[in-house]
Coordinates of C-alpha atoms and ligand atoms in Angstrom, one line a residue:
M1274 CA -12.2 4.0 38.9
S1275 CA -9.1 4.7 40.5
Q1276 CA -7.4 8.0 39.8
E1277 CA -8.9 11.0 37.9
L1278 CA -8.2 11.3 34.3
T1279 CA -7.3 14.7 32.9
I1280 CA -7.6 15.4 29.1
Y1281 CA -6.4 18.3 27.1
N1282 CA -9.5 19.9 25.4
S1283 CA -8.5 21.7 22.4
M1284 CA -11.7 23.7 22.6
T1285 CA -10.8 25.3 25.9
R1286 CA -7.1 24.9 25.3
Q1287 CA -6.4 23.4 28.8
K1288 CA -6.4 20.2 30.6
E1289 CA -9.6 19.3 32.3
V1290 CA -10.6 16.5 34.6
F1291 CA -12.6 14.2 32.5
A1292 CA -16.2 13.8 33.4
P1293 CA -18.5 12.0 30.9
L1294 CA -22.1 12.9 30.3
V1295 CA -23.5 9.6 31.7
E1296 CA -21.3 8.1 34.5
G1297 CA -19.3 5.1 33.5
H1298 CA -20.1 5.6 29.8
V1299 CA -18.0 7.3 27.0
G1300 CA -19.1 8.4 23.5
L1301 CA -16.0 8.7 21.4
Y1302 CA -16.2 9.8 17.8
V1303 CA -13.0 9.9 15.6
C1304 CA -12.8 11.1 11.9
G1305 CA -11.9 8.1 9.8
P1306 CA -10.1 7.8 6.6
T1307 CA -11.1 8.9 3.2
V1308 CA -10.9 5.7 1.3
Y1309 CA -9.4 6.5 -2.1
S1310 CA -6.0 5.4 -1.6
D1311 CA -3.7 3.4 0.8
V1312 CA -3.3 4.9 4.3
H1313 CA 0.2 6.3 4.9
L1314 CA 2.1 6.2 8.2
G1315 CA 0.8 9.6 9.3
N1316 CA -2.7 8.3 9.1
C1317 CA -1.7 5.2 11.1
R1318 CA -0.2 7.4 13.8
T1319 CA -3.5 9.2 14.4
F1320 CA -5.5 6.1 14.6
T1321 CA -3.0 4.4 16.7
S1322 CA -3.1 7.4 19.2
F1323 CA -6.9 7.0 19.4
D1324 CA -6.6 3.3 19.7
I1325 CA -4.4 3.8 22.8
I1326 CA -6.9 6.5 24.1
Y1327 CA -9.8 4.1 23.6
R1328 CA -7.9 1.3 25.3
Y1329 CA -7.1 3.4 28.2
L1330 CA -10.7 4.6 28.7
M1331 CA -11.7 1.0 28.8
H1332 CA -9.1 0.2 31.2
K1333 CA -10.3 2.9 33.4
G1334 CA -13.5 1.0 33.6
Y1335 CA -15.6 2.9 31.2
K1336 CA -18.0 1.4 28.7
V1337 CA -16.9 3.1 25.6
R1338 CA -18.9 3.4 22.3
Y1339 CA -16.2 4.2 19.8
V1340 CA -17.5 5.4 16.4
R1341 CA -15.0 6.0 13.6
N1342 CA -16.5 6.8 10.1
I1343 CA -15.4 6.0 6.6
T1344 CA -15.4 8.9 4.3
D1345 CA -16.7 7.5 0.9
V1346 CA -18.2 10.6 -0.7
G1347 CA -18.1 14.4 -0.5
H1348 CA -14.3 14.9 0.2
L1349 CA -13.2 17.0 -2.7
T1350 CA -9.7 17.5 -4.2
D1351 CA -8.4 21.1 -4.7
S1352 CA -9.7 21.1 -8.2
G1353 CA -13.2 20.2 -6.9
E1354 CA -13.3 16.5 -7.9
D1355 CA -14.7 14.0 -5.5
K1356 CA -11.7 12.0 -4.2
L1357 CA -13.5 8.8 -4.7
S1358 CA -14.6 9.6 -8.2
K1359 CA -11.0 10.5 -9.1
G1360 CA -9.8 7.2 -7.7
A1361 CA -12.4 5.4 -9.7
R1362 CA -11.4 7.4 -12.9
L1363 CA -7.7 6.6 -12.4
E1364 CA -8.2 2.9 -11.5
K1365 CA -11.1 2.3 -13.9
L1366 CA -13.2 1.0 -11.1
E1367 CA -16.7 1.8 -9.7
P1368 CA -16.4 4.4 -6.9
M1369 CA -17.8 1.9 -4.5
E1370 CA -15.2 -0.6 -5.5
V1371 CA -12.6 2.0 -4.8
A1372 CA -14.1 2.5 -1.3
Q1373 CA -14.3 -1.2 -0.6
K1374 CA -10.8 -1.9 -1.7
Y1375 CA -9.1 0.8 0.4
T1376 CA -11.5 0.2 3.3
N1377 CA -10.3 -3.5 3.2
G1378 CA -6.6 -2.2 3.0
F1379 CA -7.2 0.1 5.9
H1380 CA -8.8 -2.6 8.0
D1381 CA -6.0 -4.9 7.2
M1382 CA -3.4 -2.2 8.3
M1383 CA -5.2 -1.5 11.6
R1384 CA -5.1 -5.2 12.4
R1385 CA -1.3 -5.2 11.8
F1386 CA -0.8 -2.4 14.1
N1387 CA -3.0 -4.2 16.6
N1388 CA -5.6 -1.4 16.7
L1389 CA -9.0 -2.5 17.9
P1390 CA -11.9 -2.1 15.6
P1391 CA -14.4 0.7 16.6
N1392 CA -17.9 -0.3 17.8
I1393 CA -19.6 1.3 14.9
E1394 CA -18.0 2.3 11.5
P1395 CA -20.5 4.1 9.7
R1396 CA -20.1 5.2 6.0
A1397 CA -21.0 8.6 4.6
T1398 CA -22.9 7.0 1.7
G1399 CA -24.9 4.9 4.1
H1400 CA -26.3 8.1 5.8
I1401 CA -27.5 10.3 3.0
I1402 CA -31.0 10.4 4.5
E1403 CA -29.6 11.7 7.9
Q1404 CA -27.5 14.3 6.2
I1405 CA -30.4 15.6 4.0
E1406 CA -32.5 15.8 7.3
M1407 CA -29.6 17.9 8.8
V1408 CA -29.3 20.3 5.8
Q1409 CA -33.2 20.7 6.1
A1410 CA -32.9 21.5 9.8
I1411 CA -30.2 24.1 9.2
M1412 CA -32.3 25.7 6.5
D1413 CA -35.3 25.8 8.8
N1414 CA -33.3 27.6 11.3
G1415 CA -32.4 30.2 8.7
L1416 CA -28.7 29.4 8.7
A1417 CA -28.5 28.0 5.1
Y1418 CA -29.6 28.9 1.7
E1419 CA -30.1 27.3 -1.6
V1420 CA -28.6 28.3 -4.9
N1421 CA -29.0 26.3 -8.1
G1422 CA -29.6 23.1 -6.3
S1423 CA -26.6 23.4 -3.9
V1424 CA -27.2 24.5 -0.3
Y1425 CA -24.6 26.7 1.6
F1426 CA -24.2 27.2 5.3
D1427 CA -24.6 30.9 6.1
V1428 CA -21.5 31.6 8.3
E1429 CA -22.3 35.2 9.0
A1430 CA -25.8 34.5 10.0
Y1431 CA -24.7 31.8 12.3
N1432 CA -21.9 34.0 13.8
R1433 CA -24.6 36.6 14.4
K1434 CA -26.9 34.2 16.1
T1435 CA -24.2 32.6 18.3
E1436 CA -22.5 35.9 19.2
G1437 CA -19.2 35.1 17.5
D1438 CA -19.0 31.4 18.0
Y1439 CA -17.7 30.5 14.5
G1440 CA -13.9 30.0 14.8
K1441 CA -13.9 29.2 18.5
L1442 CA -12.1 25.8 18.1
S1443 CA -9.4 26.9 15.6
G1444 CA -9.0 30.4 17.0
R1445 CA -9.9 32.0 13.5
K1446 CA -11.9 35.1 13.4
L1447 CA -14.5 35.5 10.8
D1448 CA -13.3 38.9 9.9
E1449 CA -9.8 37.7 9.1
L1450 CA -11.2 34.8 7.3
L1451 CA -13.3 37.0 5.1
A1452 CA -10.3 39.2 4.4
E1453 CA -8.2 36.3 3.6
S1454 CA -10.7 34.7 1.2
R1455 CA -11.4 37.9 -0.6
E1456 CA -8.0 37.3 -2.3
L1457 CA -9.3 34.0 -3.6
K1458 CA -11.4 33.4 -6.6
S1459 CA -14.8 34.2 -5.5
Q1460 CA -17.3 31.5 -5.9
D1461 CA -20.2 33.0 -7.5
E1462 CA -23.1 31.1 -5.8
K1463 CA -22.0 31.7 -2.3
R1464 CA -23.2 35.0 -0.6
N1465 CA -20.0 35.0 1.2
P1466 CA -16.6 33.4 0.7
S1467 CA -16.5 31.9 4.2
D1468 CA -19.9 30.1 3.5
F1469 CA -19.5 26.4 2.8
A1470 CA -21.4 23.9 0.9
I1471 CA -23.5 21.4 2.9
W1472 CA -25.2 20.0 -0.1
M1473 CA -23.9 20.2 -3.6
N1474 CA -25.7 20.1 -6.9
A1475 CA -24.3 17.0 -9.0
H1476 CA -23.5 18.3 -12.4
E1477 CA -23.8 16.0 -15.4
G1478 CA -21.2 13.3 -15.3
H1479 CA -21.0 13.4 -11.6
I1480 CA -21.2 9.8 -10.5
L1481 CA -22.0 9.9 -6.8
R1482 CA -25.5 11.4 -6.6
W1483 CA -28.7 11.1 -4.6
N1484 CA -32.2 12.6 -4.8
S1485 CA -32.9 15.5 -2.5
P1486 CA -35.4 18.2 -1.9
W1487 CA -32.9 20.5 -3.9
G1488 CA -32.5 18.1 -6.8
E1489 CA -29.8 15.4 -7.4
G1490 CA -26.6 16.1 -5.5
F1491 CA -24.3 14.8 -2.9
P1492 CA -23.4 15.9 0.7
G1493 CA -20.6 18.3 1.7
W1494 CA -17.7 16.5 3.4
H1495 CA -18.2 18.2 6.8
L1496 CA -21.8 17.2 7.1
E1497 CA -21.3 13.5 7.5
C1498 CA -19.4 13.6 10.8
S1499 CA -22.0 16.0 12.3
A1500 CA -24.9 13.6 11.0
M1501 CA -23.2 10.3 12.1
S1502 CA -21.9 11.5 15.4
T1503 CA -25.4 12.8 16.2
K1504 CA -27.1 9.6 15.1
Y1505 CA -24.8 7.1 17.1
L1506 CA -23.7 9.3 20.1
G1507 CA -26.5 11.9 20.5
Q1508 CA -26.7 15.7 20.0
E1509 CA -24.3 16.1 22.9
F1510 CA -21.5 13.5 23.4
D1511 CA -18.2 13.2 25.2
I1512 CA -15.1 13.1 22.9
H1513 CA -14.4 14.0 19.4
G1514 CA -11.1 13.3 17.9
G1515 CA -8.9 13.6 14.8
G1516 CA -5.7 15.0 13.5
N1517 CA -5.0 18.6 14.1
D1518 CA -5.0 19.4 10.4
L1519 CA -8.8 18.8 10.7
K1520 CA -9.5 21.5 13.1
F1521 CA -10.1 23.9 10.5
P1522 CA -12.3 24.0 8.4
H1523 CA -13.6 20.4 9.0
H1524 CA -14.2 20.4 12.8
E1525 CA -15.0 24.0 12.9
N1526 CA -17.7 23.5 10.3
E1527 CA -18.9 20.4 12.1
I1528 CA -19.5 22.4 15.2
A1529 CA -21.3 25.0 13.3
Q1530 CA -23.7 22.4 11.7
N1531 CA -24.4 20.7 15.0
A1532 CA -25.3 23.9 16.6
G1533 CA -27.0 25.2 13.5
S1534 CA -29.3 22.3 13.2
C1535 CA -30.4 21.7 16.8
G1536 CA -28.8 24.5 18.9
C1537 CA -27.0 21.7 20.7
G1538 CA -23.3 21.4 21.6
G1539 CA -21.9 18.3 19.8
A1540 CA -18.7 17.1 21.5
R1541 CA -17.6 18.4 25.0
Y1542 CA -14.0 17.4 24.7
W1543 CA -12.1 17.9 21.4
L1544 CA -8.8 15.9 21.1
H1545 CA -6.4 16.5 18.4
T1546 CA -3.3 14.6 17.5
N1547 CA -0.4 16.2 16.0
M1548 CA 1.3 15.5 12.7
L1549 CA 4.0 12.8 11.8
L1550 CA 6.7 14.5 9.8
M1551 CA 9.1 13.0 7.3
N1552 CA 12.3 14.9 6.9
G1553 CA 10.7 17.8 8.8
R1554 CA 7.6 18.1 6.6
K1555 CA 4.1 17.0 7.2
M1556 CA 3.5 13.5 5.8
S1557 CA 0.8 14.1 3.2
K1558 CA -0.7 12.3 0.3
S1559 CA -1.2 15.5 -1.7
D1560 CA 2.5 16.5 -1.4
G1561 CA 3.7 13.1 -2.3
N1562 CA 5.8 13.1 1.0
T1563 CA 4.5 9.7 2.3
I1564 CA 5.8 6.3 3.2
T1565 CA 3.4 3.4 3.5
P1566 CA 3.7 1.1 6.6
Q1567 CA 4.1 -1.8 4.0
Q1568 CA 7.3 0.0 2.7
L1569 CA 8.6 0.1 6.3
F1570 CA 7.7 -3.5 7.1
T1571 CA 9.9 -4.7 4.1
G1572 CA 12.5 -1.8 4.3
D1573 CA 11.7 -1.1 0.7
S1574 CA 12.1 2.7 0.6
E1575 CA 14.9 5.2 0.1
H1576 CA 14.0 6.6 3.3
V1577 CA 15.1 3.7 5.5
S1578 CA 18.0 1.3 5.9
D1579 CA 16.2 -1.5 7.5
S1580 CA 12.9 -3.2 7.9
Y1581 CA 10.7 -2.3 10.9
S1582 CA 7.8 -4.5 12.1
P1583 CA 4.5 -3.2 13.1
M1584 CA 5.2 -3.4 16.7
V1585 CA 8.5 -1.6 16.4
L1586 CA 6.5 1.2 14.7
R1587 CA 3.8 1.1 17.3
F1588 CA 6.6 1.4 20.1
F1589 CA 8.1 4.3 18.0
M1590 CA 4.7 6.1 18.2
L1591 CA 4.3 5.5 21.9
Q1592 CA 7.6 7.3 22.4
T1593 CA 6.1 10.6 21.5
H1594 CA 3.0 12.3 23.1
Y1595 CA 0.0 12.4 20.8
R1596 CA 0.0 16.3 20.9
S1597 CA 3.6 16.7 19.8
T1598 CA 4.9 16.3 16.2
M1599 CA 6.8 13.2 15.5
D1600 CA 9.7 13.1 13.1
L1601 CA 10.1 9.9 11.2
T1602 CA 14.0 9.2 10.5
D1603 CA 15.8 6.0 10.1
T1604 CA 18.0 6.8 13.2
A1605 CA 14.9 7.2 15.4
L1606 CA 13.4 3.9 14.0
Q1607 CA 16.6 2.1 14.7
A1608 CA 16.4 3.1 18.2
A1609 CA 12.8 2.1 18.5
K1610 CA 13.8 -1.3 17.2
K1611 CA 16.4 -1.7 19.9
G1612 CA 14.0 -0.3 22.7
Y1613 CA 11.2 -2.6 21.7
G1614 CA 13.6 -5.6 21.8
R1615 CA 14.8 -4.7 25.2
L1616 CA 11.3 -4.3 26.5
M1617 CA 10.1 -7.6 25.3
E1618 CA 13.4 -9.2 26.7
A1619 CA 12.7 -7.7 30.2
W1620 CA 9.2 -8.9 29.9
K1621 CA 10.3 -12.5 29.5
N1622 CA 12.9 -12.0 32.3
L1623 CA 10.3 -10.9 34.5
Q1624 CA 8.3 -14.1 34.0
S1625 CA 11.2 -16.1 35.3
L1626 CA 11.6 -14.1 38.6
E1627 CA 10.1 -14.9 41.9
G1628 CA 10.3 -12.5 44.9
K1629 CA 12.2 -14.0 47.8
G1630 CA 11.6 -11.2 50.4
G1631 CA 9.2 -11.3 53.3
A1632 CA 5.8 -9.7 53.3
Q1633 CA 7.5 -6.3 53.7
N1634 CA 9.3 -5.0 50.6
G1635 CA 13.0 -3.8 50.8
T1636 CA 14.0 -0.7 48.8
V1637 CA 13.8 -2.5 45.4
G1638 CA 10.3 -3.9 46.0
R1639 CA 9.1 -0.4 46.9
E1640 CA 10.7 1.0 43.8
L1641 CA 9.1 -1.4 41.7
E1642 CA 5.6 -0.5 43.1
E1643 CA 6.3 3.2 42.8
L1644 CA 7.4 3.0 39.1
I1645 CA 4.3 1.0 37.9
E1646 CA 2.1 3.4 39.8
G1647 CA 3.9 6.2 38.4
A1648 CA 3.5 4.9 34.8
Y1649 CA -0.3 4.7 35.2
A1650 CA -0.3 8.2 36.7
E1651 CA 1.3 9.4 33.6
M1652 CA -1.4 7.8 31.4
D1653 CA -4.0 9.6 33.7
D1654 CA -2.3 12.8 32.7
D1655 CA -3.6 13.3 29.2
F1656 CA -2.5 9.9 27.9
N1657 CA 1.2 10.6 28.4
T1658 CA 2.7 7.5 26.8
P1659 CA 6.3 8.7 26.6
K1660 CA 6.5 9.6 30.3
A1661 CA 4.8 6.3 31.1
L1662 CA 7.2 4.6 28.9
A1663 CA 10.2 6.2 30.7
K1664 CA 8.9 4.8 34.0
V1665 CA 8.5 1.4 32.3
F1666 CA 12.2 1.6 31.3
E1667 CA 13.3 2.3 34.8
L1668 CA 11.4 -1.0 35.7
V1669 CA 13.2 -2.7 32.7
S1670 CA 16.6 -1.9 34.3
R1671 CA 15.6 -3.2 37.7
I1672 CA 14.0 -6.3 36.2
N1673 CA 17.2 -7.0 34.4
A1674 CA 19.3 -6.2 37.4
L1675 CA 17.3 -8.8 39.5
K1676 CA 17.6 -11.4 36.8
G1677 CA 21.4 -10.8 36.5
G1678 CA 21.9 -10.8 40.3
Q1679 CA 23.1 -7.1 40.6
L1680 CA 19.7 -6.4 42.7
S1681 CA 18.6 -9.0 45.2
L1682 CA 15.2 -10.7 45.0
E1683 CA 15.4 -10.9 48.8
E1684 CA 14.3 -7.2 48.7
V1685 CA 11.2 -8.0 46.9
S1686 CA 8.0 -9.6 48.4
P1687 CA 6.6 -12.3 46.3
K1688 CA 3.2 -10.6 46.2
T1689 CA 4.8 -7.3 44.8
L1690 CA 6.5 -9.4 42.0
E1691 CA 3.3 -11.3 41.1
A1692 CA 1.3 -7.9 41.1
L1693 CA 4.0 -6.4 38.8
K1694 CA 3.6 -9.3 36.3
E1695 CA 0.0 -8.6 36.0
T1696 CA 0.0 -4.7 36.1
L1697 CA 3.0 -4.4 33.7
G1698 CA 1.3 -7.0 31.4
T1699 CA -1.8 -5.0 31.4
L1700 CA 0.0 -1.7 30.5
L1701 CA 2.2 -3.2 27.9
F1702 CA -0.3 -5.5 26.0
D1703 CA -3.8 -4.2 27.0
V1704 CA -3.3 -0.3 27.1
F1705 CA -0.2 0.2 24.9
G1706 CA -1.6 -2.5 22.6
L1707 CA 2.0 -4.0 22.0
Q1708 CA 2.4 -7.6 21.1
D1709 CA 5.5 -9.8 21.7
E1710 CA 6.1 -10.5 18.0
G1711 CA 8.3 -13.3 18.8
V1712 CA 5.5 -15.0 20.7
A1713 CA 2.6 -13.7 18.4
A1714 CA 4.1 -15.0 15.3
G1715 CA 6.5 -17.5 16.6
A1716 CA 6.3 -19.7 19.6
D1717 CA 2.6 -19.7 19.7
N1718 CA 2.3 -20.6 16.1
D1719 CA 2.7 -24.4 16.0
A1720 CA 3.0 -24.9 12.4
L1721 CA 5.7 -22.2 12.2
S1722 CA 7.5 -23.6 15.1
K1723 CA 7.7 -27.0 13.5
V1724 CA 8.9 -25.6 10.2
M1725 CA 11.5 -23.5 12.0
D1726 CA 12.7 -26.5 13.9
L1727 CA 13.3 -28.2 10.5
V1728 CA 15.1 -25.2 9.0
L1729 CA 17.3 -24.7 11.9
D1730 CA 18.2 -28.5 11.7
L1731 CA 19.1 -28.2 8.1
R1732 CA 21.1 -25.2 8.8
A1733 CA 23.1 -26.8 11.5
Q1734 CA 23.6 -29.8 9.3
A1735 CA 24.8 -27.5 6.4
R1736 CA 27.3 -25.8 8.8
A1737 CA 28.5 -29.2 10.0
D1738 CA 29.1 -30.2 6.4
K1739 CA 30.7 -26.8 5.7
N1740 CA 28.1 -26.3 2.9
W1741 CA 28.4 -22.5 3.3
T1742 CA 26.4 -21.9 0.2
L1743 CA 23.3 -23.7 1.5
S1744 CA 23.8 -22.1 5.0
D1745 CA 24.0 -18.6 3.5
Q1746 CA 20.9 -19.3 1.3
L1747 CA 18.9 -20.3 4.3
R1748 CA 20.1 -17.2 6.3
D1749 CA 19.2 -14.9 3.5
A1750 CA 15.8 -16.5 3.0
L1751 CA 15.0 -16.3 6.8
K1752 CA 16.0 -12.7 6.8
E1753 CA 13.9 -11.8 4.0
A1754 CA 10.9 -13.6 5.7
G1755 CA 11.6 -11.3 8.6
I1756 CA 13.0 -14.1 10.8
T1757 CA 16.1 -13.3 12.9
V1758 CA 18.2 -16.3 14.0
K1759 CA 20.8 -15.9 16.9
D1760 CA 23.3 -18.5 17.6
G1761 CA 24.0 -19.1 21.3
K1762 CA 25.8 -21.9 23.3
D1763 CA 22.5 -23.9 23.7
G1764 CA 21.9 -23.8 19.9
A1765 CA 20.1 -21.2 17.6
T1766 CA 17.0 -19.3 18.7
W1767 CA 14.8 -17.3 16.4
T1768 CA 12.4 -14.4 16.6
V1769 CA 10.1 -12.7 14.0
G1770 CA 10.9 -9.0 13.4
Ligands
AMP1232 P1 -7.7 11.5 5.6 O1 -7.8 10.2 5.1 O2 -6.7 12.4 4.8 O3 -9.0 12.1 5.7 O4 -7.0 11.4 7.0 C1 -7.3 10.6 8.0 C2 -6.8 10.9 9.3 O5 -5.3 11.0 9.4 C3 -7.2 12.4 9.8 O6 -7.5 12.4 11.2 C4 -6.0 13.2 9.5 O7 -5.9 14.3 10.5 C5 -4.8 12.2 9.9 N1 -3.5 12.5 9.3 C6 -3.3 12.9 7.9 N2 -1.9 13.2 7.8 C7 -1.4 13.0 9.0 C8 0.0 13.0 9.5 N3 1.0 13.4 8.6 N4 0.3 12.7 10.7 C9 -0.7 12.4 11.6 N5 -2.0 12.3 11.2 C10 -2.4 12.6 9.9
ZN1233 ZN1 -14.9 14.2 10.4

C-alpha cells in the first residue's frame, strides 16, 4: 500500500490515519435503502459516495467486505405505520412484493450509475432471529424492559452504565433530549421519552409480524443494522457509513444497542455523507422535494431544461466532497455535462499520443507525473474527489495542448506517457467509476453501431435529396433516444448522452 489514507471520523470529529483491525482487510457497513418507493437522487448521491470509497479502498489493496442492507421492516412513518405496510396498502400489493419491486428498481438504478454491488446485501426480514437474540442480550444486561409485548431500550440506564456515552456521535446530551421530548406527546408505555423501541408488539391488523418471547411483533428499525453488522462483520469492525441525517437517532441508537448487547464497540470509523439539496432544501421523500434519476435521464422535470445521463450525474457528484452539501441546479448540471464531455475527449486524445522525449522528462513530462500523483494524494486525504478532479483537469489541459501541438511531446518520455495512460485510466474508470458513455453504449456495441451506420446513411441521403422532413424526423428521433450526432468534415459522428 503506497501512501497513508486519512479518513474523517464523525465520532472523533477529526481526520485519522486509517488502520483496519486486521491488516489488509476492511469491513464496511453502509445503511441501505428503505424499499417502499423509488430511490431519489439524494439517496443515489449517498450510495455513489460510498461506492467511490469502496472502490478506493480496493484500489489501495484492501480486501473489502462491503455490507449494505435492505430495510424491509420496522421503519415507521411519522404516524407510526410501517413504511412497507403503507406502500402495500397504497399499491394493493403484499409488503414483500413492495420490497421486491423497489429492491429491483434500486439495483437497476445502482447499475445505471455504475455502482458496484456490495458483497453482502442482507434484508431485515431475513434476520429476525438475530434481532430477537440481540433484544434478549440487551434485556439480560438490564438495559431494556418489556411493556405489553414491546421492548424498550432504557437510555438512562445505558447512559449511567457507560458514564454518559449516549449521544457521543451526534453530540446530543441526554438531559437536553429529555427536556426537548417532554414537550412531545408522551408515549405511555415508555419509562422515559428518550427510550426507544427495539421490539414492537404487533397490534391486530399489522401485517409484518413474527413470534418472539414477548409475543407477536416486529423489530425496531435501528436494531437491524446492529444485528446484521455484527453478524457479517463482527462485534467490532472498521467502517460504518450512511447519510448524516441518520446520525441521530438511527446511528446513535445502533451504537447503544451494540454496546448494550455485548459491551463492544461496533464501528471504529463513522463516515457520513452530506445531503443533496434541491433549490436549497434537503431532497426528501417526505417533503416531496425530490427528483428521480429517471426524470433527469429523460429531462422530464420542471427543474431541468435538458436531459442528463447517468455518467454526467456521477461526474456532477464527484465535483463535490462527500462531506459537503451539494445543490442540484440546472446550471450546475449543464456545467457537469460540459466537464464530463471534455474529460472523455481528453481521455481519447491521450490514447493517440506518444512521448517523443528521451529517458529523462522535460518540464511537461514532470508536470504530468506530479499532477497524477497529486490526484491520488487528494484521494488519500479523506477521498477528496473534487480536488483530485481539479488535478485531473490540469492534466486535461496539458493533454489537449500536447495533442494540439501547443506543448511538445519531445518534453515527455514515452515511459511517462504510457504510465499516465494506465494511472489516469485507473483513476477515472476503476476509482471514480466513470464510463465513457460513447464507448460503453456506442462503439463497443456492435448491433447499435450497425444500426447507427444505417441511420446516418439514410440521413445523409435525405439531406442530399433535400428531404428536410425526413432528415428532421431522424434528428428528433435520435435526440429522443439520447444520441447526439455531430457533423464534421469527415462525415457525421455520434455519441450517446
Ligand atoms: P432511506 O431510504 O430514506 O433510508 O435513505 C437511504 C440513504 O439515503 C440514507 O443513507 C440517507 O441518509 C440517504 N439520503 C436520504 N436523503 C438524502 C439526501 N437528500 N442527500 C443525500 N443522501 C440522502
Ligand atoms: Zn442502518
